[in-house]
Protein backbone atom coordinates (compact mmCIF):
# COMPACT_ATOMS: atom_id res chain seq x y z
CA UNK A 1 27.45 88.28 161.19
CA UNK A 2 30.52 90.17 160.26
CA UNK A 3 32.65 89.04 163.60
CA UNK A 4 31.88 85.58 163.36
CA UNK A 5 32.96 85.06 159.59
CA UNK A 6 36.55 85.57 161.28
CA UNK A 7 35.97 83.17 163.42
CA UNK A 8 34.62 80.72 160.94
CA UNK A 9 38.06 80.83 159.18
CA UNK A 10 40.03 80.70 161.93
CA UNK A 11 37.70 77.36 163.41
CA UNK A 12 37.67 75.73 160.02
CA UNK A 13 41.61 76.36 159.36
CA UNK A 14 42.07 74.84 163.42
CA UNK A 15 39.78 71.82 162.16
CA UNK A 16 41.89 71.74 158.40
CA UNK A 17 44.98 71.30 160.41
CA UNK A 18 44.40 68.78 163.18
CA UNK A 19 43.29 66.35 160.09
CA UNK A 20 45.70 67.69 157.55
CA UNK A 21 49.12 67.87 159.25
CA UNK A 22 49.29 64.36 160.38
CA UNK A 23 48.54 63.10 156.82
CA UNK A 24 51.54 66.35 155.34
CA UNK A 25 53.65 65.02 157.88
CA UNK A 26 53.35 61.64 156.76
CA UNK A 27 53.49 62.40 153.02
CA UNK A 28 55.86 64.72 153.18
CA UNK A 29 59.31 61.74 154.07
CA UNK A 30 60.66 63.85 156.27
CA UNK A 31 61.92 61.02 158.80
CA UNK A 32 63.48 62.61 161.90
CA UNK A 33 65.53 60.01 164.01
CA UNK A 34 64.13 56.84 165.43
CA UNK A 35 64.80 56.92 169.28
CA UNK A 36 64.23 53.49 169.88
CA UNK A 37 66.83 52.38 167.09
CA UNK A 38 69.59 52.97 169.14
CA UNK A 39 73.00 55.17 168.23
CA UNK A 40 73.97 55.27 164.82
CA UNK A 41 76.85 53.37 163.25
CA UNK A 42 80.57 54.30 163.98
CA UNK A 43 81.75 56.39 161.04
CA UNK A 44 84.78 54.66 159.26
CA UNK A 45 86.91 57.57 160.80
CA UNK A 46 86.17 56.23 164.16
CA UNK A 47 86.77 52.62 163.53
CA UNK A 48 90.13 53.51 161.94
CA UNK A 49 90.99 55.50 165.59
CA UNK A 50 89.67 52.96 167.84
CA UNK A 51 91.76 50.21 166.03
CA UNK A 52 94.45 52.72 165.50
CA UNK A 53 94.46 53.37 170.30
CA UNK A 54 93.65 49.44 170.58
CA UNK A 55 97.08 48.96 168.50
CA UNK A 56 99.06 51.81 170.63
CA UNK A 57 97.58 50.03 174.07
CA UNK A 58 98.97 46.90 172.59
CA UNK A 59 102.68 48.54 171.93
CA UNK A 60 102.70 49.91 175.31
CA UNK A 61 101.69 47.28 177.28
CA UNK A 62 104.40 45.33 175.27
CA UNK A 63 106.76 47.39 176.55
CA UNK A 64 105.52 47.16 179.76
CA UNK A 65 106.00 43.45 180.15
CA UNK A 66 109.34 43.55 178.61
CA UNK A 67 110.94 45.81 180.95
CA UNK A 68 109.53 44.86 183.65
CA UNK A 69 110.84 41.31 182.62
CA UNK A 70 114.01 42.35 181.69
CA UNK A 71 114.85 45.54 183.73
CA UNK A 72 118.50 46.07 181.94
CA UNK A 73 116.68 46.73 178.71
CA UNK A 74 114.56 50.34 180.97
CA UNK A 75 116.87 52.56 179.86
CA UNK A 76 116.99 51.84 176.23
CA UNK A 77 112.84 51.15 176.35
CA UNK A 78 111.72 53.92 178.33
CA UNK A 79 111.87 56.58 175.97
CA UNK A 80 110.36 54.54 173.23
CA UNK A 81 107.76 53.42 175.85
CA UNK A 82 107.44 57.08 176.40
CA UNK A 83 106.76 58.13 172.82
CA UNK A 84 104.25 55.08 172.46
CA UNK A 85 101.90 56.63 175.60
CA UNK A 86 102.11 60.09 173.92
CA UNK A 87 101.03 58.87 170.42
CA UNK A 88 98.42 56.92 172.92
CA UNK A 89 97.54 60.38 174.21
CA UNK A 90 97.12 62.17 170.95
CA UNK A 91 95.00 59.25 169.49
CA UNK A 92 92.75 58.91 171.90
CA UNK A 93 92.34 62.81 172.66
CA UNK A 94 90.45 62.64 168.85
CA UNK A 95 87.44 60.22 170.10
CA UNK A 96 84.78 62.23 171.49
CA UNK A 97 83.25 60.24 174.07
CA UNK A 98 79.10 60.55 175.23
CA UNK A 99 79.13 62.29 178.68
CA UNK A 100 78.43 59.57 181.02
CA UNK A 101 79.94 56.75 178.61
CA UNK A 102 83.49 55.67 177.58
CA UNK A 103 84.03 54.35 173.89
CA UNK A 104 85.11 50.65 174.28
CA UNK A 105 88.37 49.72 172.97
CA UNK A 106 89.82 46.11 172.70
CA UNK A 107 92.34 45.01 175.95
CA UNK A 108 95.70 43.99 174.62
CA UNK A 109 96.81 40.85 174.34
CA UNK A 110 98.72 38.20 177.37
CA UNK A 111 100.70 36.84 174.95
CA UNK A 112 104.01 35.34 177.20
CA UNK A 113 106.96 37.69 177.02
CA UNK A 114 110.26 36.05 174.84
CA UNK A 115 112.61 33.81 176.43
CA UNK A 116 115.68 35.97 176.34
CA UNK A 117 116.53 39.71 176.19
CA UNK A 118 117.25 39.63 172.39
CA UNK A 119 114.39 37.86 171.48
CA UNK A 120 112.07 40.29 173.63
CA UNK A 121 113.87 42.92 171.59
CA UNK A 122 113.51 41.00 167.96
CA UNK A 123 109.64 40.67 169.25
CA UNK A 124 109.36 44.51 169.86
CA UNK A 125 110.83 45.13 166.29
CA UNK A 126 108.29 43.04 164.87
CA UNK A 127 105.28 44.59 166.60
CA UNK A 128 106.85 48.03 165.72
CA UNK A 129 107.03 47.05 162.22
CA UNK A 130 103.24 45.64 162.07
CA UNK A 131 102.36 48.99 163.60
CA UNK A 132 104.04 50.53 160.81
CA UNK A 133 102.32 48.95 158.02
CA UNK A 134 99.12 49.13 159.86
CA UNK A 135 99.04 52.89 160.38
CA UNK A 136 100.19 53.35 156.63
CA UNK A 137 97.47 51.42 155.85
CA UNK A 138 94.68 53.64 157.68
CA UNK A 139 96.24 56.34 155.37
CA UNK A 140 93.99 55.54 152.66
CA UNK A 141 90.91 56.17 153.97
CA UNK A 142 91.59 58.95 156.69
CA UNK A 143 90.85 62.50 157.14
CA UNK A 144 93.29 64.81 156.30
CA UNK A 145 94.18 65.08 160.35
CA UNK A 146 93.55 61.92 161.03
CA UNK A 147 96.06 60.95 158.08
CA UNK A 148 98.65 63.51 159.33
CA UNK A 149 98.48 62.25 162.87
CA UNK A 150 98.82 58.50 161.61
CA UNK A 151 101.46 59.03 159.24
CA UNK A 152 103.92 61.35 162.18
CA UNK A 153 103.24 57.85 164.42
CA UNK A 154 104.25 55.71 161.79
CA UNK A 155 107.43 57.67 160.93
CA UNK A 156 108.26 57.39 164.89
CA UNK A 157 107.41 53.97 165.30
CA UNK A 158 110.16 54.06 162.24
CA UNK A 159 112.89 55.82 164.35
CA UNK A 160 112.04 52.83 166.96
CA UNK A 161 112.62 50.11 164.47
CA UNK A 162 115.82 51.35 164.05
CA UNK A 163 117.17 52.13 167.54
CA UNK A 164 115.88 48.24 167.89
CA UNK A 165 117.83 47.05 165.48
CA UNK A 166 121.14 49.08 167.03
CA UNK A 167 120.08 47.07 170.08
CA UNK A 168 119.86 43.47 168.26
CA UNK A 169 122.84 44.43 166.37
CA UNK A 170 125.25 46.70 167.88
């Protein structure tokens, strides 16, 4: 009788738990993830980037279409151009992306390239200076590196106001 008392416990704790740990596990709120609810919301963080690349994709493509509809203005654009793909490059090297999947962004915008040099120009300065205001506004709600990266592109799409308006004006 003595070695099956051990066994008694051990059957009857075997029994206790197939019935009991469903019903803890249920009690107990401890939801892990649903897999059939999909991925989980983009942080705020990672809206802010992806609007701040889809912006930068817009700027370069800008300059793009400009110079290549007004090749006198290369030399002057392609450095600015240049700067635009690296802050393109540092943006975008901050979204991790899924192996297998890219992150979506938005594809810029056809709109028709100004009628004359100077007004291609005057429409760069413009975009430059909504890019401006549009990183200083992600400011507010950024990570500290996030913020620092966002704030060194808005001070150079600063400089490139200003070599614009040497352009339009000198």
């Amino acid at each position: 009788m003595a070695c099956l008392e051990p066994m008694l416990r051990r059957r009857q704790l075997l029994a206790a738990s197939t019935t009991t740990l469903p019903l803890f596990l249920a009690l107990s709120a401890c939801a892990g993830p649903d897999p059939l609810a999909g991925p989980p919301p983009l942080s705020a963080d990672v809206r802010a980037l992806l609007a701040a690349v889809a912006a930068e994709q817009q700027l370069v493509f800008l300059y793009k279409r400009t110079m290549a509809a007004y090749s006198a203005l290369t030399p002057a654009l392609g450095t600015l151009l240049a700067e635009h793909q690296a802050h393109l490059a540092q943006l975008r090297a901050r979204i991790i992306e899924p192996p297998g999947k890219t992150v979506p962004v938005a594809a810029p915008a056809r709109r028709p390239i100004a009628g004359t040099p100077a007004a291609a120009l005057a429409r760069l300065r413009t975009a430059e200076q909504a890019a401006i205001a549009a990183q200083l506004r992600r400011l507010a709600g950024a990570s500290p590196s996030l913020a620092q990266l966002y704030a060194s592109i808005a001070a150079s799409e600063a400089t490139h106001v200003t070599e614009l308006d040497s352009r339009l004006h000198g």
